[in-house]
């Protein structure tokens, strides 16, 4: 794959969120496990926004299933920290992180994801590199056309493909748990960056530069450079997330 140039991203408005699709039945999988996996992935990849209320019946309607598996899935997600009960009616909503929580998550991610990347690099073969390249290319396309959903989906895909190669299930579970908390805030940060003409080039240039560095490190088989690229990406993203968080607090 040729090196991607990203000197100046076009300034287009973010696209509207796509509708969640009905559940696809899988042999041996329960409806509850499928609903849980679908909603968990949606939170991790930034489909939902911080503070967004999750309606039991609406989710059941969209996924074309009964309320029972949805109710159980939402309970599991609440236990995972991906949702929280809010108000006197204890409505489930996506948590709104504090700045202290965001910093805490950033510091943990730097260590866990940096370590996972160094453990993965020697295990990534040509087939895995092709799908990692594909995720990178789709992020690049998303940045060009201002598609927030495509960018967020493939940002998670890019990172998770690298970390999964480490073959450390417990480590990967911990990483997913942290993304479950920050995924919704990533949507706000990226959407603001795309919508605000001045901020968009800076945000995407920084993000894609880190991803370029990570991709080149994978090609070179350089674990130290890969770790630094991942750490830089997390640190820069945390700065943008903090700005989005402060902007949200100032508007409440």
PDB file of C-alpha atoms in Angstrom:
ATOM      1  CA  UNK A   1       0.000   0.000   0.000  1.00  0.00           C
ATOM      2  CA  UNK A   2       1.306   3.435  -0.875  1.00  0.00           C
ATOM      3  CA  UNK A   3       1.822   5.978   1.851  1.00  0.00           C
ATOM      4  CA  UNK A   4      -1.310   8.059   2.350  1.00  0.00           C
ATOM      5  CA  UNK A   5      -1.034  11.814   2.071  1.00  0.00           C
ATOM      6  CA  UNK A   6      -3.256  13.760   4.450  1.00  0.00           C
ATOM      7  CA  UNK A   7      -2.014  17.326   4.249  1.00  0.00           C
ATOM      8  CA  UNK A   8      -5.480  18.846   4.111  1.00  0.00           C
ATOM      9  CA  UNK A   9      -8.795  17.152   4.829  1.00  0.00           C
ATOM     10  CA  UNK A  10     -11.881  18.425   2.961  1.00  0.00           C
ATOM     11  CA  UNK A  11     -14.286  20.218   5.263  1.00  0.00           C
ATOM     12  CA  UNK A  12     -17.619  18.447   4.896  1.00  0.00           C
ATOM     13  CA  UNK A  13     -20.478  18.112   7.343  1.00  0.00           C
ATOM     14  CA  UNK A  14     -20.697  14.859   9.304  1.00  0.00           C
ATOM     15  CA  UNK A  15     -23.122  12.276   8.021  1.00  0.00           C
ATOM     16  CA  UNK A  16     -26.138  11.212  10.040  1.00  0.00           C
ATOM     17  CA  UNK A  17     -25.886   8.071  12.158  1.00  0.00           C
ATOM     18  CA  UNK A  18     -26.988   4.935  10.330  1.00  0.00           C
ATOM     19  CA  UNK A  19     -29.855   2.894  11.689  1.00  0.00           C
ATOM     20  CA  UNK A  20     -28.923  -0.203  13.673  1.00  0.00           C
ATOM     21  CA  UNK A  21     -29.739  -3.359  11.739  1.00  0.00           C
ATOM     22  CA  UNK A  22     -31.918  -6.262  12.922  1.00  0.00           C
ATOM     23  CA  UNK A  23     -30.102  -9.096  14.669  1.00  0.00           C
ATOM     24  CA  UNK A  24     -28.546 -11.716  12.422  1.00  0.00           C
ATOM     25  CA  UNK A  25     -29.248 -15.136  13.897  1.00  0.00           C
ATOM     26  CA  UNK A  26     -26.180 -17.274  14.544  1.00  0.00           C
ATOM     27  CA  UNK A  27     -26.137 -20.987  15.206  1.00  0.00           C
ATOM     28  CA  UNK A  28     -25.505 -21.729  18.880  1.00  0.00           C
ATOM     29  CA  UNK A  29     -25.902 -18.086  19.988  1.00  0.00           C
ATOM     30  CA  UNK A  30     -28.761 -16.902  22.197  1.00  0.00           C
ATOM     31  CA  UNK A  31     -30.773 -13.779  21.423  1.00  0.00           C
ATOM     32  CA  UNK A  32     -29.517 -12.234  24.659  1.00  0.00           C
ATOM     33  CA  UNK A  33     -25.850 -12.794  23.742  1.00  0.00           C
ATOM     34  CA  UNK A  34     -26.424 -11.338  20.273  1.00  0.00           C
ATOM     35  CA  UNK A  35     -28.167  -8.233  21.656  1.00  0.00           C
ATOM     36  CA  UNK A  36     -25.392  -7.799  24.215  1.00  0.00           C
ATOM     37  CA  UNK A  37     -22.645  -8.129  21.601  1.00  0.00           C
ATOM     38  CA  UNK A  38     -24.430  -5.741  19.232  1.00  0.00           C
ATOM     39  CA  UNK A  39     -24.976  -3.022  21.842  1.00  0.00           C
ATOM     40  CA  UNK A  40     -21.507  -3.452  23.336  1.00  0.00           C
ATOM     41  CA  UNK A  41     -19.928  -3.018  19.914  1.00  0.00           C
ATOM     42  CA  UNK A  42     -22.142   0.019  19.271  1.00  0.00           C
ATOM     43  CA  UNK A  43     -20.915   1.645  22.493  1.00  0.00           C
ATOM     44  CA  UNK A  44     -17.251   0.817  21.838  1.00  0.00           C
ATOM     45  CA  UNK A  45     -17.336   2.139  18.278  1.00  0.00           C
ATOM     46  CA  UNK A  46     -19.082   5.367  19.284  1.00  0.00           C
ATOM     47  CA  UNK A  47     -22.585   4.777  17.938  1.00  0.00           C
ATOM     48  CA  UNK A  48     -24.187   6.222  21.084  1.00  0.00           C
ATOM     49  CA  UNK A  49     -23.511   9.634  22.621  1.00  0.00           C
ATOM     50  CA  UNK A  50     -22.711  10.425  26.284  1.00  0.00           C
ATOM     51  CA  UNK A  51     -25.935  10.999  28.214  1.00  0.00           C
ATOM     52  CA  UNK A  52     -28.075   9.304  25.557  1.00  0.00           C
ATOM     53  CA  UNK A  53     -30.974   7.369  27.076  1.00  0.00           C
ATOM     54  CA  UNK A  54     -31.384   3.754  25.995  1.00  0.00           C
ATOM     55  CA  UNK A  55     -35.020   2.729  25.541  1.00  0.00           C
ATOM     56  CA  UNK A  56     -35.739  -0.947  26.122  1.00  0.00           C
ATOM     57  CA  UNK A  57     -38.634  -1.032  23.669  1.00  0.00           C
ATOM     58  CA  UNK A  58     -36.885   1.063  21.033  1.00  0.00           C
ATOM     59  CA  UNK A  59     -33.845  -1.228  21.051  1.00  0.00           C
ATOM     60  CA  UNK A  60     -36.106  -4.279  20.817  1.00  0.00           C
ATOM     61  CA  UNK A  61     -37.973  -2.702  17.910  1.00  0.00           C
ATOM     62  CA  UNK A  62     -34.829  -1.707  16.011  1.00  0.00           C
ATOM     63  CA  UNK A  63     -33.159  -5.103  16.497  1.00  0.00           C
ATOM     64  CA  UNK A  64     -36.472  -6.884  15.793  1.00  0.00           C
ATOM     65  CA  UNK A  65     -36.439  -8.998  18.923  1.00  0.00           C
ATOM     66  CA  UNK A  66     -38.445  -9.260  22.152  1.00  0.00           C
ATOM     67  CA  UNK A  67     -37.796  -7.064  25.182  1.00  0.00           C
ATOM     68  CA  UNK A  68     -36.579  -9.963  27.365  1.00  0.00           C
ATOM     69  CA  UNK A  69     -33.144 -10.475  25.757  1.00  0.00           C
ATOM     70  CA  UNK A  70     -32.734  -6.707  25.494  1.00  0.00           C
ATOM     71  CA  UNK A  71     -33.467  -6.251  29.199  1.00  0.00           C
ATOM     72  CA  UNK A  72     -30.860  -8.871  30.152  1.00  0.00           C
ATOM     73  CA  UNK A  73     -28.282  -7.390  27.770  1.00  0.00           C
ATOM     74  CA  UNK A  74     -28.795  -3.908  29.177  1.00  0.00           C
ATOM     75  CA  UNK A  75     -28.310  -5.232  32.710  1.00  0.00           C
ATOM     76  CA  UNK A  76     -25.010  -6.793  31.677  1.00  0.00           C
ATOM     77  CA  UNK A  77     -23.877  -3.562  30.068  1.00  0.00           C
ATOM     78  CA  UNK A  78     -24.776  -1.653  33.211  1.00  0.00           C
ATOM     79  CA  UNK A  79     -22.615  -4.100  35.168  1.00  0.00           C
ATOM     80  CA  UNK A  80     -19.783  -3.543  32.678  1.00  0.00           C
ATOM     81  CA  UNK A  81     -19.941   0.225  33.214  1.00  0.00           C
ATOM     82  CA  UNK A  82     -21.172   0.883  29.682  1.00  0.00           C
ATOM     83  CA  UNK A  83     -24.560   2.118  30.929  1.00  0.00           C
ATOM     84  CA  UNK A  84     -25.796   3.705  34.142  1.00  0.00           C
ATOM     85  CA  UNK A  85     -29.173   4.169  35.878  1.00  0.00           C
ATOM     86  CA  UNK A  86     -30.104   7.835  36.044  1.00  0.00           C
ATOM     87  CA  UNK A  87     -32.801   9.884  37.779  1.00  0.00           C
ATOM     88  CA  UNK A  88     -35.735   8.913  39.946  1.00  0.00           C
ATOM     89  CA  UNK A  89     -37.076   6.546  37.299  1.00  0.00           C
ATOM     90  CA  UNK A  90     -33.626   4.951  36.979  1.00  0.00           C
ATOM     91  CA  UNK A  91     -33.572   5.314  33.209  1.00  0.00           C
ATOM     92  CA  UNK A  92     -30.563   3.666  31.610  1.00  0.00           C
ATOM     93  CA  UNK A  93     -28.275   6.048  29.786  1.00  0.00           C
ATOM     94  CA  UNK A  94     -24.738   6.228  28.430  1.00  0.00           C
ATOM     95  CA  UNK A  95     -22.483   7.559  31.227  1.00  0.00           C
ATOM     96  CA  UNK A  96     -21.018  11.049  31.061  1.00  0.00           C
ATOM     97  CA  UNK A  97     -17.378  10.852  32.088  1.00  0.00           C
ATOM     98  CA  UNK A  98     -15.754  13.355  34.394  1.00  0.00           C
ATOM     99  CA  UNK A  99     -12.414  14.861  33.439  1.00  0.00           C
ATOM    100  CA  UNK A 100     -10.750  12.879  36.265  1.00  0.00           C
ATOM    101  CA  UNK A 101     -12.212   9.628  34.901  1.00  0.00           C
ATOM    102  CA  UNK A 102     -11.032  10.497  31.405  1.00  0.00           C
ATOM    103  CA  UNK A 103      -7.468  11.088  32.626  1.00  0.00           C
ATOM    104  CA  UNK A 104      -7.572   7.838  34.588  1.00  0.00           C
ATOM    105  CA  UNK A 105      -8.737   5.903  31.531  1.00  0.00           C
ATOM    106  CA  UNK A 106      -6.096   7.580  29.354  1.00  0.00           C
ATOM    107  CA  UNK A 107      -3.275   6.566  31.691  1.00  0.00           C
ATOM    108  CA  UNK A 108      -4.476   2.962  31.876  1.00  0.00           C
ATOM    109  CA  UNK A 109      -4.983   2.754  28.097  1.00  0.00           C
ATOM    110  CA  UNK A 110      -1.473   4.021  27.434  1.00  0.00           C
ATOM    111  CA  UNK A 111      -0.029   1.143  29.446  1.00  0.00           C
ATOM    112  CA  UNK A 112      -2.389  -1.649  28.391  1.00  0.00           C
ATOM    113  CA  UNK A 113      -2.614  -0.829  24.685  1.00  0.00           C
ATOM    114  CA  UNK A 114       1.059   0.007  24.363  1.00  0.00           C
ATOM    115  CA  UNK A 115       1.905  -3.367  25.904  1.00  0.00           C
ATOM    116  CA  UNK A 116      -0.650  -5.217  23.756  1.00  0.00           C
ATOM    117  CA  UNK A 117       0.845  -3.697  20.609  1.00  0.00           C
ATOM    118  CA  UNK A 118       4.376  -4.834  21.482  1.00  0.00           C
ATOM    119  CA  UNK A 119       3.088  -8.341  22.181  1.00  0.00           C
ATOM    120  CA  UNK A 120       1.180  -8.456  18.900  1.00  0.00           C
ATOM    121  CA  UNK A 121       3.762  -7.224  16.421  1.00  0.00           C
ATOM    122  CA  UNK A 122       5.606 -10.521  15.919  1.00  0.00           C
ATOM    123  CA  UNK A 123       2.339 -12.415  15.484  1.00  0.00           C
ATOM    124  CA  UNK A 124       0.903 -10.271  12.692  1.00  0.00           C
ATOM    125  CA  UNK A 125       1.261 -11.974   9.340  1.00  0.00           C
ATOM    126  CA  UNK A 126       0.448 -10.901   5.766  1.00  0.00           C
ATOM    127  CA  UNK A 127      -3.260 -11.764   6.015  1.00  0.00           C
ATOM    128  CA  UNK A 128      -3.681  -9.724   9.187  1.00  0.00           C
ATOM    129  CA  UNK A 129      -1.722  -6.835   7.698  1.00  0.00           C
ATOM    130  CA  UNK A 130      -4.142  -6.728   4.778  1.00  0.00           C
ATOM    131  CA  UNK A 131      -7.175  -6.229   7.037  1.00  0.00           C
ATOM    132  CA  UNK A 132      -5.294  -3.684   9.176  1.00  0.00           C
ATOM    133  CA  UNK A 133      -4.403  -1.814   5.965  1.00  0.00           C
ATOM    134  CA  UNK A 134      -8.055  -1.986   4.953  1.00  0.00           C
ATOM    135  CA  UNK A 135      -9.166  -0.429   8.240  1.00  0.00           C
ATOM    136  CA  UNK A 136      -6.600   2.336   7.792  1.00  0.00           C
ATOM    137  CA  UNK A 137      -7.745   3.036   4.224  1.00  0.00           C
ATOM    138  CA  UNK A 138     -11.371   3.236   5.323  1.00  0.00           C
ATOM    139  CA  UNK A 139     -10.426   5.711   8.062  1.00  0.00           C
ATOM    140  CA  UNK A 140      -8.656   7.795   5.444  1.00  0.00           C
ATOM    141  CA  UNK A 141     -11.718   7.738   3.195  1.00  0.00           C
ATOM    142  CA  UNK A 142     -13.989   8.602   6.125  1.00  0.00           C
ATOM    143  CA  UNK A 143     -11.836  11.605   7.009  1.00  0.00           C
ATOM    144  CA  UNK A 144     -11.989  12.831   3.404  1.00  0.00           C
ATOM    145  CA  UNK A 145     -15.777  12.662   3.114  1.00  0.00           C
ATOM    146  CA  UNK A 146     -16.615  13.601   6.714  1.00  0.00           C
ATOM    147  CA  UNK A 147     -18.203  10.253   7.591  1.00  0.00           C
ATOM    148  CA  UNK A 148     -18.059  10.100  11.393  1.00  0.00           C
ATOM    149  CA  UNK A 149     -19.513   6.595  11.613  1.00  0.00           C
ATOM    150  CA  UNK A 150     -17.086   5.068   9.126  1.00  0.00           C
ATOM    151  CA  UNK A 151     -14.174   6.745  10.879  1.00  0.00           C
ATOM    152  CA  UNK A 152     -15.153   5.580  14.372  1.00  0.00           C
ATOM    153  CA  UNK A 153     -15.970   2.042  13.249  1.00  0.00           C
ATOM    154  CA  UNK A 154     -12.619   1.614  11.553  1.00  0.00           C
ATOM    155  CA  UNK A 155     -10.671   3.406  14.251  1.00  0.00           C
ATOM    156  CA  UNK A 156     -11.779   0.679  16.676  1.00  0.00           C
ATOM    157  CA  UNK A 157     -11.258  -1.985  14.003  1.00  0.00           C
ATOM    158  CA  UNK A 158      -7.693  -0.775  13.326  1.00  0.00           C
ATOM    159  CA  UNK A 159      -6.724  -0.847  16.997  1.00  0.00           C
ATOM    160  CA  UNK A 160      -8.528  -4.063  17.897  1.00  0.00           C
ATOM    161  CA  UNK A 161      -7.027  -5.999  14.979  1.00  0.00           C
ATOM    162  CA  UNK A 162      -3.573  -5.135  16.278  1.00  0.00           C
ATOM    163  CA  UNK A 163      -4.308  -5.931  19.919  1.00  0.00           C
ATOM    164  CA  UNK A 164      -6.147  -9.195  19.214  1.00  0.00           C
ATOM    165  CA  UNK A 165      -3.059 -10.505  17.460  1.00  0.00           C
ATOM    166  CA  UNK A 166      -1.310 -10.564  20.844  1.00  0.00           C
ATOM    167  CA  UNK A 167      -3.572 -13.507  21.762  1.00  0.00           C
ATOM    168  CA  UNK A 168      -4.029 -12.242  25.336  1.00  0.00           C
ATOM    169  CA  UNK A 169      -7.775 -12.705  26.029  1.00  0.00           C
ATOM    170  CA  UNK A 170      -7.764 -11.152  29.511  1.00  0.00           C
ATOM    171  CA  UNK A 171      -5.731  -8.164  28.297  1.00  0.00           C
ATOM    172  CA  UNK A 172      -8.101  -7.710  25.342  1.00  0.00           C
ATOM    173  CA  UNK A 173     -11.092  -7.853  27.679  1.00  0.00           C
ATOM    174  CA  UNK A 174      -9.633  -5.047  29.781  1.00  0.00           C
ATOM    175  CA  UNK A 175      -8.958  -2.920  26.702  1.00  0.00           C
ATOM    176  CA  UNK A 176     -12.525  -3.416  25.462  1.00  0.00           C
ATOM    177  CA  UNK A 177     -13.832  -2.362  28.865  1.00  0.00           C
ATOM    178  CA  UNK A 178     -11.979   0.951  28.618  1.00  0.00           C
ATOM    179  CA  UNK A 179     -13.167   1.592  25.046  1.00  0.00           C
ATOM    180  CA  UNK A 180     -16.693   0.855  26.262  1.00  0.00           C
ATOM    181  CA  UNK A 181     -16.373   3.938  28.481  1.00  0.00           C
ATOM    182  CA  UNK A 182     -14.697   6.312  26.008  1.00  0.00           C
ATOM    183  CA  UNK A 183     -16.331   5.206  22.743  1.00  0.00           C
ATOM    184  CA  UNK A 184     -19.394   7.459  23.123  1.00  0.00           C
ATOM    185  CA  UNK A 185     -17.224  10.492  23.908  1.00  0.00           C
ATOM    186  CA  UNK A 186     -15.152   9.793  20.790  1.00  0.00           C
ATOM    187  CA  UNK A 187     -18.280  10.399  18.724  1.00  0.00           C
ATOM    188  CA  UNK A 188     -18.671  13.881  20.181  1.00  0.00           C
ATOM    189  CA  UNK A 189     -15.007  14.753  19.687  1.00  0.00           C
ATOM    190  CA  UNK A 190     -14.867  13.529  16.082  1.00  0.00           C
ATOM    191  CA  UNK A 191     -18.232  15.044  15.133  1.00  0.00           C
ATOM    192  CA  UNK A 192     -17.154  18.431  16.471  1.00  0.00           C
ATOM    193  CA  UNK A 193     -13.854  18.172  14.600  1.00  0.00           C
ATOM    194  CA  UNK A 194     -15.613  17.391  11.325  1.00  0.00           C
ATOM    195  CA  UNK A 195     -18.274  20.058  11.749  1.00  0.00           C
ATOM    196  CA  UNK A 196     -15.930  22.883  12.761  1.00  0.00           C
ATOM    197  CA  UNK A 197     -13.933  23.841   9.686  1.00  0.00           C
ATOM    198  CA  UNK A 198     -10.878  25.146  11.545  1.00  0.00           C
ATOM    199  CA  UNK A 199     -10.547  22.133  13.863  1.00  0.00           C
ATOM    200  CA  UNK A 200     -11.163  19.358  11.351  1.00  0.00           C
ATOM    201  CA  UNK A 201      -7.823  19.329   9.538  1.00  0.00           C
ATOM    202  CA  UNK A 202      -5.872  19.466  12.807  1.00  0.00           C
ATOM    203  CA  UNK A 203      -7.836  16.632  14.420  1.00  0.00           C
ATOM    204  CA  UNK A 204      -7.636  14.277  11.480  1.00  0.00           C
ATOM    205  CA  UNK A 205      -4.040  15.165  10.624  1.00  0.00           C
ATOM    206  CA  UNK A 206      -2.963  14.294  14.171  1.00  0.00           C
ATOM    207  CA  UNK A 207      -5.014  11.126  14.327  1.00  0.00           C
ATOM    208  CA  UNK A 208      -4.041   9.812  10.909  1.00  0.00           C
ATOM    209  CA  UNK A 209      -0.379  10.724  11.465  1.00  0.00           C
ATOM    210  CA  UNK A 210      -0.381   8.445  14.521  1.00  0.00           C
ATOM    211  CA  UNK A 211      -2.082   5.683  12.575  1.00  0.00           C
ATOM    212  CA  UNK A 212       0.416   6.120   9.725  1.00  0.00           C
ATOM    213  CA  UNK A 213       3.260   5.776  12.212  1.00  0.00           C
ATOM    214  CA  UNK A 214       1.690   2.659  13.737  1.00  0.00           C
ATOM    215  CA  UNK A 215       1.209   1.092  10.302  1.00  0.00           C
ATOM    216  CA  UNK A 216       4.800   1.822   9.286  1.00  0.00           C
ATOM    217  CA  UNK A 217       6.057   0.350  12.559  1.00  0.00           C
ATOM    218  CA  UNK A 218       4.110  -2.842  11.845  1.00  0.00           C
ATOM    219  CA  UNK A 219       5.695  -3.064   8.398  1.00  0.00           C
ATOM    220  CA  UNK A 220       9.147  -2.536   9.893  1.00  0.00           C
ATOM    221  CA  UNK A 221       8.567  -4.971  12.747  1.00  0.00           C
ATOM    222  CA  UNK A 222       9.582  -2.278  15.244  1.00  0.00           C
ATOM    223  CA  UNK A 223       7.786  -2.838  18.592  1.00  0.00           C
ATOM    224  CA  UNK A 224       9.197   0.280  20.271  1.00  0.00           C
ATOM    225  CA  UNK A 225       8.070   2.551  17.449  1.00  0.00           C
ATOM    226  CA  UNK A 226       4.653   0.878  17.398  1.00  0.00           C
ATOM    227  CA  UNK A 227       4.255   1.367  21.134  1.00  0.00           C
ATOM    228  CA  UNK A 228       5.155   5.044  20.841  1.00  0.00           C
ATOM    229  CA  UNK A 229       2.711   5.536  17.953  1.00  0.00           C
ATOM    230  CA  UNK A 230      -0.109   3.955  19.969  1.00  0.00           C
ATOM    231  CA  UNK A 231       0.740   6.029  23.054  1.00  0.00           C
ATOM    232  CA  UNK A 232       0.851   9.213  20.984  1.00  0.00           C
ATOM    233  CA  UNK A 233      -2.508   8.408  19.397  1.00  0.00           C
ATOM    234  CA  UNK A 234      -4.142   7.774  22.785  1.00  0.00           C
ATOM    235  CA  UNK A 235      -2.628  10.915  24.312  1.00  0.00           C
ATOM    236  CA  UNK A 236      -3.681  13.188  21.442  1.00  0.00           C
ATOM    237  CA  UNK A 237      -7.152  11.642  21.381  1.00  0.00           C
ATOM    238  CA  UNK A 238      -7.505  12.150  25.140  1.00  0.00           C
ATOM    239  CA  UNK A 239      -6.722  15.841  24.652  1.00  0.00           C
ATOM    240  CA  UNK A 240      -9.491  16.135  22.048  1.00  0.00           C
ATOM    241  CA  UNK A 241     -11.871  14.136  24.243  1.00  0.00           C
ATOM    242  CA  UNK A 242     -11.136  16.458  27.151  1.00  0.00           C
ATOM    243  CA  UNK A 243     -11.999  19.479  25.016  1.00  0.00           C
ATOM    244  CA  UNK A 244     -15.252  17.841  23.918  1.00  0.00           C
ATOM    245  CA  UNK A 245     -16.048  17.038  27.552  1.00  0.00           C
ATOM    246  CA  UNK A 246     -15.399  20.600  28.694  1.00  0.00           C
ATOM    247  CA  UNK A 247     -17.475  21.997  25.843  1.00  0.00           C
ATOM    248  CA  UNK A 248     -20.337  19.735  26.848  1.00  0.00           C
ATOM    249  CA  UNK A 249     -20.092  20.811  30.495  1.00  0.00           C
ATOM    250  CA  UNK A 250     -20.111  24.494  29.526  1.00  0.00           C
ATOM    251  CA  UNK A 251     -23.346  24.021  27.591  1.00  0.00           C
ATOM    252  CA  UNK A 252     -25.243  22.355  30.457  1.00  0.00           C
TER     253      UNK A 252
END
